[in-house]
């Protein structure tokens, strides 16, 4: 089992494109324009994965399965759009050296926002998922209600984009506490914030900003904030507790896009009353714990259940409560895992803090927007 703070993530702030592998042109008779867009997205993804070293057209053709002619046309269009640049020459196995292509990070921007219960975080990320600007301001999600909070969101995003041409902004991803319907873009009964029930958050944000918008549950956004194991959870402990899940390399949202409501599992039916109305929920036991260590141990028990249920090998921790006690949570959770897993030596699980820290959830929301470009 690894030590706290270790991580298998290869990148600090890279937003995961891995759940959407390149699309190969294997569907006969598919709509040509759609096919072309899929293929362009696949090419962009391959160039992004290649990183600063770049990739040649020949290699793009080999990896994508597209013809050299198709690659040539797609690359030409992406260069004309400013998304790709020819940046150097690579070694050749014979004949002339190959021109290498790289992504132009600042060609487009994605905005990510996190609606927290008492803070609003907004950030701007480039095409590589690097955060170039961020802002965090206090709010009272339940007390202020939607109009005041969303007006402030629009104002803060406006500041982030003050010197950016709007046509270079891909859109805004907004992460919020759940439950919510990610596909419809509508919030449901957000615990403790009744004035937000039924709010069409996606359309409200898009209308205020004049930009495409997407919404996501905060914990699910968090799991998209960095690269990592194909079987991992992002455990988000703020004023509520949720888990974002990637299994088999794909993000899991469940039947109503509401998977990961982790905080209201019953750990002790005779336990303290929870604000959700049930008794002995993880959140209630966590809140009733007398010390930070005891609170972390409660979370550890819940994480151990999650790891055993889903056979995870990586748990990333985020949220204000965890970040406020970084020396306590990973160590305590690892201790409980070591006690609960039947064969810890055979079932190693890394437990680490999210590399992007307080920006993790908003960065994942920006990643949602980027994933639309990368296919
Ligand atoms: Zn509860």
Tab-separated table of C-alpha atoms and ligand atoms in Angstrom:
chain	number	residue	atom	x	y	z
A	1	UNK	CA	0.000	0.000	0.000
A	2	UNK	CA	1.418	3.369	-0.878
A	3	UNK	CA	2.121	6.219	1.451
A	4	UNK	CA	-0.186	9.222	1.729
A	5	UNK	CA	0.426	11.841	-0.864
A	6	UNK	CA	1.651	9.401	-3.466
A	7	UNK	CA	-0.231	9.226	-6.701
A	8	UNK	CA	-0.192	7.322	-9.919
A	9	UNK	CA	-1.397	10.389	-11.769
A	10	UNK	CA	1.095	11.359	-14.440
A	11	UNK	CA	-0.061	14.967	-14.694
A	12	UNK	CA	-0.775	17.649	-12.123
A	13	UNK	CA	-3.505	19.588	-13.786
A	14	UNK	CA	-4.211	17.651	-16.957
A	15	UNK	CA	-7.894	17.079	-17.415
A	16	UNK	CA	-8.715	13.502	-18.258
A	17	UNK	CA	-9.525	12.936	-21.904
A	18	UNK	CA	-8.921	9.215	-21.450
A	19	UNK	CA	-12.537	8.163	-21.023
A	20	UNK	CA	-13.204	9.090	-24.629
A	21	UNK	CA	-10.794	7.157	-26.850
A	22	UNK	CA	-10.264	8.167	-30.470
A	23	UNK	CA	-13.061	7.148	-32.785
A	24	UNK	CA	-12.027	5.016	-35.706
A	25	UNK	CA	-13.864	5.363	-39.009
A	26	UNK	CA	-15.359	1.896	-39.022
A	27	UNK	CA	-19.018	2.786	-39.595
A	28	UNK	CA	-19.855	2.453	-43.292
A	29	UNK	CA	-22.242	5.043	-44.595
A	30	UNK	CA	-21.972	7.264	-41.542
A	31	UNK	CA	-22.845	10.888	-42.058
A	32	UNK	CA	-19.752	12.416	-43.625
A	33	UNK	CA	-19.769	15.671	-41.740
A	34	UNK	CA	-20.257	13.904	-38.423
A	35	UNK	CA	-17.526	11.451	-39.328
A	36	UNK	CA	-15.189	14.260	-40.204
A	37	UNK	CA	-15.803	15.907	-36.837
A	38	UNK	CA	-15.274	12.653	-34.968
A	39	UNK	CA	-12.042	12.155	-36.812
A	40	UNK	CA	-10.882	15.702	-36.138
A	41	UNK	CA	-11.605	15.147	-32.448
A	42	UNK	CA	-9.642	11.899	-32.552
A	43	UNK	CA	-6.690	13.654	-34.180
A	44	UNK	CA	-6.815	16.467	-31.621
A	45	UNK	CA	-6.813	13.937	-28.815
A	46	UNK	CA	-3.796	12.118	-30.232
A	47	UNK	CA	-1.896	15.387	-30.580
A	48	UNK	CA	-2.848	16.329	-27.040
A	49	UNK	CA	-1.686	13.007	-25.642
A	50	UNK	CA	1.602	13.375	-27.556
A	51	UNK	CA	2.240	16.516	-25.521
A	52	UNK	CA	4.971	19.066	-26.110
A	53	UNK	CA	7.107	16.597	-28.054
A	54	UNK	CA	4.615	16.643	-30.892
A	55	UNK	CA	3.543	13.952	-33.321
A	56	UNK	CA	3.990	13.498	-37.062
A	57	UNK	CA	1.236	13.074	-39.642
A	58	UNK	CA	2.513	9.573	-40.345
A	59	UNK	CA	2.213	8.648	-36.703
A	60	UNK	CA	-1.249	10.201	-36.516
A	61	UNK	CA	-2.343	8.027	-39.426
A	62	UNK	CA	-0.893	4.926	-37.807
A	63	UNK	CA	-2.494	5.577	-34.416
A	64	UNK	CA	-5.891	6.704	-35.712
A	65	UNK	CA	-6.313	4.177	-38.491
A	66	UNK	CA	-7.148	7.020	-40.888
A	67	UNK	CA	-5.566	7.341	-44.313
A	68	UNK	CA	-2.635	9.687	-44.886
A	69	UNK	CA	-4.866	11.751	-47.163
A	70	UNK	CA	-7.557	12.102	-44.512
A	71	UNK	CA	-4.990	13.073	-41.882
A	72	UNK	CA	-3.528	15.655	-44.232
A	73	UNK	CA	-6.931	17.316	-44.743
A	74	UNK	CA	-7.887	17.233	-41.068
A	75	UNK	CA	-4.533	18.618	-39.977
A	76	UNK	CA	-4.714	21.397	-42.554
A	77	UNK	CA	-8.116	22.458	-41.234
A	78	UNK	CA	-6.999	22.305	-37.598
A	79	UNK	CA	-3.902	24.375	-38.391
A	80	UNK	CA	-6.076	26.931	-40.216
A	81	UNK	CA	-8.359	27.045	-37.156
A	82	UNK	CA	-5.320	27.767	-34.998
A	83	UNK	CA	-5.719	24.614	-32.902
A	84	UNK	CA	-2.557	22.898	-34.131
A	85	UNK	CA	0.903	24.242	-34.930
A	86	UNK	CA	3.794	22.799	-36.870
A	87	UNK	CA	6.558	23.127	-34.343
A	88	UNK	CA	9.561	21.108	-35.364
A	89	UNK	CA	10.978	18.156	-37.117
A	90	UNK	CA	11.320	14.663	-35.792
A	91	UNK	CA	13.671	11.887	-36.693
A	92	UNK	CA	12.899	9.972	-39.839
A	93	UNK	CA	13.534	6.384	-40.719
A	94	UNK	CA	14.624	7.512	-44.164
A	95	UNK	CA	13.779	10.294	-46.565
A	96	UNK	CA	13.035	13.789	-45.305
A	97	UNK	CA	12.457	14.490	-41.591
A	98	UNK	CA	8.813	14.642	-40.486
A	99	UNK	CA	7.140	17.823	-39.378
A	100	UNK	CA	5.777	17.538	-35.858
A	101	UNK	CA	2.419	18.874	-34.768
A	102	UNK	CA	1.511	20.180	-31.332
A	103	UNK	CA	-1.594	21.596	-29.747
A	104	UNK	CA	-1.769	25.388	-29.395
A	105	UNK	CA	-2.844	25.587	-25.729
A	106	UNK	CA	-4.222	29.108	-25.870
A	107	UNK	CA	-6.189	28.549	-29.085
A	108	UNK	CA	-9.351	27.980	-27.042
A	109	UNK	CA	-10.361	28.313	-23.421
A	110	UNK	CA	-12.710	26.438	-21.138
A	111	UNK	CA	-14.287	27.922	-18.032
A	112	UNK	CA	-14.915	25.790	-14.978
A	113	UNK	CA	-16.974	26.804	-11.966
A	114	UNK	CA	-17.816	25.188	-8.670
A	115	UNK	CA	-20.927	26.202	-6.793
A	116	UNK	CA	-19.996	25.320	-3.245
A	117	UNK	CA	-22.254	25.799	-0.285
A	118	UNK	CA	-20.195	28.742	0.954
A	119	UNK	CA	-17.735	29.515	-1.845
A	120	UNK	CA	-17.815	30.048	-5.574
A	121	UNK	CA	-14.718	29.030	-7.539
A	122	UNK	CA	-14.236	29.991	-11.173
A	123	UNK	CA	-11.236	29.285	-13.373
A	124	UNK	CA	-10.058	29.441	-16.944
A	125	UNK	CA	-8.170	26.484	-18.415
A	126	UNK	CA	-6.311	26.158	-21.688
A	127	UNK	CA	-6.601	23.257	-24.114
A	128	UNK	CA	-4.111	21.196	-22.121
A	129	UNK	CA	-6.207	21.579	-18.973
A	130	UNK	CA	-3.769	24.007	-17.362
A	131	UNK	CA	-5.371	26.594	-15.102
A	132	UNK	CA	-4.299	30.062	-16.221
A	133	UNK	CA	-6.544	32.142	-13.937
A	134	UNK	CA	-8.784	31.403	-10.989
A	135	UNK	CA	-10.939	33.259	-8.474
A	136	UNK	CA	-12.690	32.204	-5.293
A	137	UNK	CA	-15.328	34.282	-3.547
A	138	UNK	CA	-17.568	33.579	-0.542
A	139	UNK	CA	-21.251	32.866	-1.129
A	140	UNK	CA	-24.188	31.486	0.839
A	141	UNK	CA	-25.719	29.001	-1.589
A	142	UNK	CA	-28.819	28.282	0.498
A	143	UNK	CA	-29.322	31.748	1.967
A	144	UNK	CA	-28.783	33.862	-1.139
A	145	UNK	CA	-30.758	31.691	-3.538
A	146	UNK	CA	-30.145	31.181	-7.251
A	147	UNK	CA	-30.549	34.682	-8.726
A	148	UNK	CA	-27.964	36.390	-6.543
A	149	UNK	CA	-25.464	33.515	-6.746
A	150	UNK	CA	-25.760	33.142	-10.518
A	151	UNK	CA	-25.464	36.898	-11.071
A	152	UNK	CA	-22.213	36.766	-9.114
A	153	UNK	CA	-21.092	33.738	-11.140
A	154	UNK	CA	-21.688	35.680	-14.356
A	155	UNK	CA	-19.785	38.663	-12.984
A	156	UNK	CA	-16.794	36.561	-11.927
A	157	UNK	CA	-16.663	34.660	-15.211
A	158	UNK	CA	-16.858	38.010	-17.009
A	159	UNK	CA	-13.728	39.091	-15.115
A	160	UNK	CA	-11.918	35.894	-16.069
A	161	UNK	CA	-12.724	36.451	-19.725
A	162	UNK	CA	-12.198	40.210	-19.833
A	163	UNK	CA	-9.324	40.055	-22.324
A	164	UNK	CA	-10.394	36.902	-24.174
A	165	UNK	CA	-12.246	36.953	-27.511
A	166	UNK	CA	-15.560	35.190	-26.909
A	167	UNK	CA	-15.215	33.045	-30.024
A	168	UNK	CA	-12.227	31.400	-28.374
A	169	UNK	CA	-14.239	30.324	-25.330
A	170	UNK	CA	-15.599	26.804	-25.735
A	171	UNK	CA	-18.075	27.057	-22.896
A	172	UNK	CA	-18.643	26.896	-19.173
A	173	UNK	CA	-18.815	23.782	-17.037
A	174	UNK	CA	-20.538	24.239	-13.690
A	175	UNK	CA	-20.200	21.747	-10.852
A	176	UNK	CA	-22.777	21.792	-8.099
A	177	UNK	CA	-23.823	19.743	-5.108
A	178	UNK	CA	-26.347	17.070	-6.077
A	179	UNK	CA	-28.705	15.485	-6.588
A	180	UNK	CA	-29.009	16.791	-10.116
A	181	UNK	CA	-29.909	15.621	-13.599
A	182	UNK	CA	-26.749	16.111	-15.605
A	183	UNK	CA	-28.391	15.415	-18.971
A	184	UNK	CA	-31.351	17.747	-18.461
A	185	UNK	CA	-29.173	20.329	-16.716
A	186	UNK	CA	-31.574	20.598	-13.793
A	187	UNK	CA	-30.933	20.536	-10.044
A	188	UNK	CA	-33.046	18.357	-7.771
A	189	UNK	CA	-33.443	18.422	-4.025
A	190	UNK	CA	-30.029	19.788	-3.075
A	191	UNK	CA	-29.769	18.949	0.620
A	192	UNK	CA	-30.280	22.037	2.759
A	193	UNK	CA	-30.817	24.412	-0.187
A	194	UNK	CA	-34.533	24.146	-1.122
A	195	UNK	CA	-34.577	27.346	-3.174
A	196	UNK	CA	-32.441	25.563	-5.788
A	197	UNK	CA	-34.837	22.618	-6.243
A	198	UNK	CA	-35.827	22.189	-9.870
A	199	UNK	CA	-33.612	25.015	-11.086
A	200	UNK	CA	-32.576	24.654	-14.760
A	201	UNK	CA	-28.989	25.505	-13.867
A	202	UNK	CA	-27.460	24.792	-17.268
A	203	UNK	CA	-29.847	27.085	-19.125
A	204	UNK	CA	-29.653	29.792	-16.446
A	205	UNK	CA	-25.852	29.880	-16.760
A	206	UNK	CA	-25.889	29.725	-20.567
A	207	UNK	CA	-28.437	32.545	-20.697
A	208	UNK	CA	-26.486	34.807	-18.373
A	209	UNK	CA	-23.148	34.284	-20.097
A	210	UNK	CA	-24.148	33.755	-23.719
A	211	UNK	CA	-21.914	30.684	-23.799
A	212	UNK	CA	-22.599	26.950	-24.041
A	213	UNK	CA	-22.930	25.470	-20.570
A	214	UNK	CA	-22.764	22.009	-19.024
A	215	UNK	CA	-23.423	20.953	-15.469
A	216	UNK	CA	-22.021	18.124	-13.394
A	217	UNK	CA	-22.229	16.912	-9.842
A	218	UNK	CA	-19.274	18.243	-7.835
A	219	UNK	CA	-17.849	14.853	-6.936
A	220	UNK	CA	-18.127	13.561	-10.516
A	221	UNK	CA	-16.407	16.691	-11.790
A	222	UNK	CA	-13.646	16.052	-9.274
A	223	UNK	CA	-12.884	12.609	-10.641
A	224	UNK	CA	-12.424	14.185	-14.087
A	225	UNK	CA	-9.911	16.734	-12.802
A	226	UNK	CA	-6.831	14.620	-13.287
A	227	UNK	CA	-5.458	11.572	-15.001
A	228	UNK	CA	-5.341	8.436	-12.939
A	229	UNK	CA	-6.238	4.798	-12.593
A	230	UNK	CA	-9.058	3.458	-14.794
A	231	UNK	CA	-10.707	2.293	-11.549
A	232	UNK	CA	-10.721	5.189	-9.146
A	233	UNK	CA	-12.884	7.343	-6.933
A	234	UNK	CA	-12.717	11.012	-6.091
A	235	UNK	CA	-14.041	11.438	-2.564
A	236	UNK	CA	-15.232	14.982	-2.046
A	237	UNK	CA	-15.679	16.098	1.548
A	238	UNK	CA	-16.898	19.626	1.870
A	239	UNK	CA	-20.161	20.515	3.615
A	240	UNK	CA	-21.453	17.253	2.130
A	241	UNK	CA	-19.780	14.007	1.120
A	242	UNK	CA	-19.892	12.528	-2.365
A	243	UNK	CA	-17.855	10.241	-4.583
A	244	UNK	CA	-17.092	10.540	-8.283
A	245	UNK	CA	-16.378	7.250	-10.003
A	246	UNK	CA	-14.339	6.093	-12.975
A	247	UNK	CA	-14.634	2.355	-13.620
A	248	UNK	CA	-13.051	0.529	-16.515
A	249	UNK	CA	-11.764	3.917	-17.738
A	250	UNK	CA	-15.223	5.490	-18.062
A	251	UNK	CA	-16.915	7.967	-15.761
A	252	UNK	CA	-19.975	6.459	-14.084
A	253	UNK	CA	-23.073	8.570	-13.530
A	254	UNK	CA	-25.773	5.949	-13.042
A	255	UNK	CA	-29.364	5.766	-14.322
A	256	UNK	CA	-30.287	9.337	-13.349
A	257	UNK	CA	-26.745	10.752	-13.550
A	258	UNK	CA	-26.761	10.675	-9.790
A	259	UNK	CA	-24.246	7.964	-8.854
A	260	UNK	CA	-21.917	8.525	-5.938
A	261	UNK	CA	-24.325	9.832	-3.286
A	262	UNK	CA	-21.859	8.456	-0.842
A	263	UNK	CA	-22.521	10.516	2.261
A	264	UNK	CA	-25.933	9.079	3.010
A	265	UNK	CA	-25.034	5.418	3.140
A	266	UNK	CA	-26.191	4.040	6.465
A	267	UNK	CA	-23.222	2.859	8.500
A	268	UNK	CA	-25.136	2.556	11.803
A	269	UNK	CA	-28.965	2.388	11.821
A	270	UNK	CA	-28.878	3.372	15.501
A	271	UNK	CA	-26.529	6.256	14.886
A	272	UNK	CA	-27.194	10.001	15.116
A	273	UNK	CA	-29.902	11.703	13.067
A	274	UNK	CA	-28.652	13.024	9.711
A	275	UNK	CA	-29.785	16.277	8.095
A	276	UNK	CA	-31.253	14.101	5.302
A	277	UNK	CA	-33.744	12.656	7.797
A	278	UNK	CA	-32.231	9.176	8.139
A	279	UNK	CA	-30.030	7.948	10.957
A	280	UNK	CA	-26.425	6.834	11.075
A	281	UNK	CA	-25.398	8.112	7.649
A	282	UNK	CA	-21.683	8.490	6.972
A	283	UNK	CA	-22.121	12.263	7.054
A	284	UNK	CA	-23.920	12.178	10.408
A	285	UNK	CA	-21.310	9.939	12.010
A	286	UNK	CA	-18.547	12.084	10.547
A	287	UNK	CA	-20.140	15.244	11.956
A	288	UNK	CA	-20.595	13.658	15.381
A	289	UNK	CA	-16.974	12.471	15.621
A	290	UNK	CA	-15.148	14.067	18.571
A	291	UNK	CA	-11.772	14.589	16.869
A	292	UNK	CA	-10.465	15.069	13.308
A	293	UNK	CA	-8.806	11.672	13.605
A	294	UNK	CA	-12.111	10.030	14.542
A	295	UNK	CA	-13.867	11.856	11.703
A	296	UNK	CA	-11.239	10.626	9.261
A	297	UNK	CA	-11.705	7.095	10.576
A	298	UNK	CA	-15.456	7.316	9.813
A	299	UNK	CA	-14.612	8.347	6.263
A	300	UNK	CA	-12.102	5.510	6.128
A	301	UNK	CA	-14.826	2.973	6.950
A	302	UNK	CA	-17.004	4.338	4.160
A	303	UNK	CA	-14.086	4.389	1.716
A	304	UNK	CA	-13.241	0.785	2.608
A	305	UNK	CA	-16.821	-0.210	1.747
A	306	UNK	CA	-16.533	1.624	-1.560
A	307	UNK	CA	-13.180	0.049	-2.419
A	308	UNK	CA	-14.474	-3.441	-1.639
A	309	UNK	CA	-17.713	-2.917	-3.538
A	310	UNK	CA	-16.055	-1.614	-6.707
A	311	UNK	CA	-12.513	-3.039	-6.500
A	312	UNK	CA	-10.871	0.358	-6.814
A	313	UNK	CA	-7.125	0.853	-6.743
A	314	UNK	CA	-6.976	4.623	-6.381
A	315	UNK	CA	-8.795	7.042	-4.101
A	316	UNK	CA	-8.260	10.758	-4.564
A	317	UNK	CA	-9.404	13.078	-1.801
A	318	UNK	CA	-10.677	16.617	-2.234
A	319	UNK	CA	-12.908	19.204	-0.652
A	320	UNK	CA	-12.367	21.787	2.022
A	321	UNK	CA	-12.561	19.486	5.052
A	322	UNK	CA	-9.891	17.179	3.662
A	323	UNK	CA	-7.646	20.024	2.517
A	324	UNK	CA	-7.895	21.556	6.005
A	325	UNK	CA	-6.421	18.407	7.559
A	326	UNK	CA	-4.078	17.021	4.888
A	327	UNK	CA	-1.942	15.152	7.406
A	328	UNK	CA	-4.912	13.372	8.945
A	329	UNK	CA	-7.200	12.090	6.185
A	330	UNK	CA	-4.959	10.105	3.802
A	331	UNK	CA	-3.070	8.430	6.656
A	332	UNK	CA	-6.208	7.504	8.571
A	333	UNK	CA	-8.003	6.201	5.497
A	334	UNK	CA	-4.983	4.081	4.595
A	335	UNK	CA	-4.952	2.717	8.144
A	336	UNK	CA	-8.614	1.697	7.945
A	337	UNK	CA	-8.135	0.195	4.482
A	338	UNK	CA	-5.237	-1.887	5.761
A	339	UNK	CA	-7.496	-3.210	8.511
A	340	UNK	CA	-10.580	-3.819	6.336
A	341	UNK	CA	-9.233	-5.244	3.082
A	342	UNK	CA	-8.841	-9.017	3.254
A	343	UNK	CA	-5.487	-9.028	1.483
A	344	UNK	CA	-3.952	-5.534	1.438
A	345	UNK	CA	-0.712	-6.763	-0.111
A	346	UNK	CA	-2.635	-8.099	-3.101
A	347	UNK	CA	-5.113	-5.210	-3.217
A	348	UNK	CA	-2.916	-2.096	-3.034
A	349	UNK	CA	-4.878	1.146	-3.010
A	350	UNK	CA	-3.276	4.545	-3.348
A	351	UNK	CA	-4.860	7.311	-1.316
A	352	UNK	CA	-3.799	10.841	-2.173
A	353	UNK	CA	-4.904	14.450	-2.103
A	354	UNK	CA	-6.136	15.907	-5.403
A	355	UNK	CA	-3.100	17.530	-7.071
A	356	UNK	CA	-5.166	20.535	-8.110
A	357	UNK	CA	-6.246	21.103	-4.494
A	358	UNK	CA	-9.114	23.552	-4.069
A	359	UNK	CA	-9.467	23.860	-7.852
A	360	UNK	CA	-10.126	20.149	-8.437
A	361	UNK	CA	-13.885	20.311	-8.863
A	362	UNK	CA	-13.925	23.464	-11.006
A	363	UNK	CA	-11.094	22.055	-13.129
A	364	UNK	CA	-13.094	18.886	-13.711
A	365	UNK	CA	-16.026	21.045	-14.792
A	366	UNK	CA	-13.763	22.793	-17.304
A	367	UNK	CA	-12.627	19.339	-18.412
A	368	UNK	CA	-16.212	18.489	-19.326
A	369	UNK	CA	-16.182	21.382	-21.754
A	370	UNK	CA	-12.796	20.376	-23.162
A	371	UNK	CA	-13.980	16.801	-23.631
A	372	UNK	CA	-16.582	18.067	-26.119
A	373	UNK	CA	-13.757	19.324	-28.316
A	374	UNK	CA	-11.622	16.233	-27.969
A	375	UNK	CA	-14.455	13.869	-28.727
B	1	LIG	ZN1	-28.005	11.289	5.560
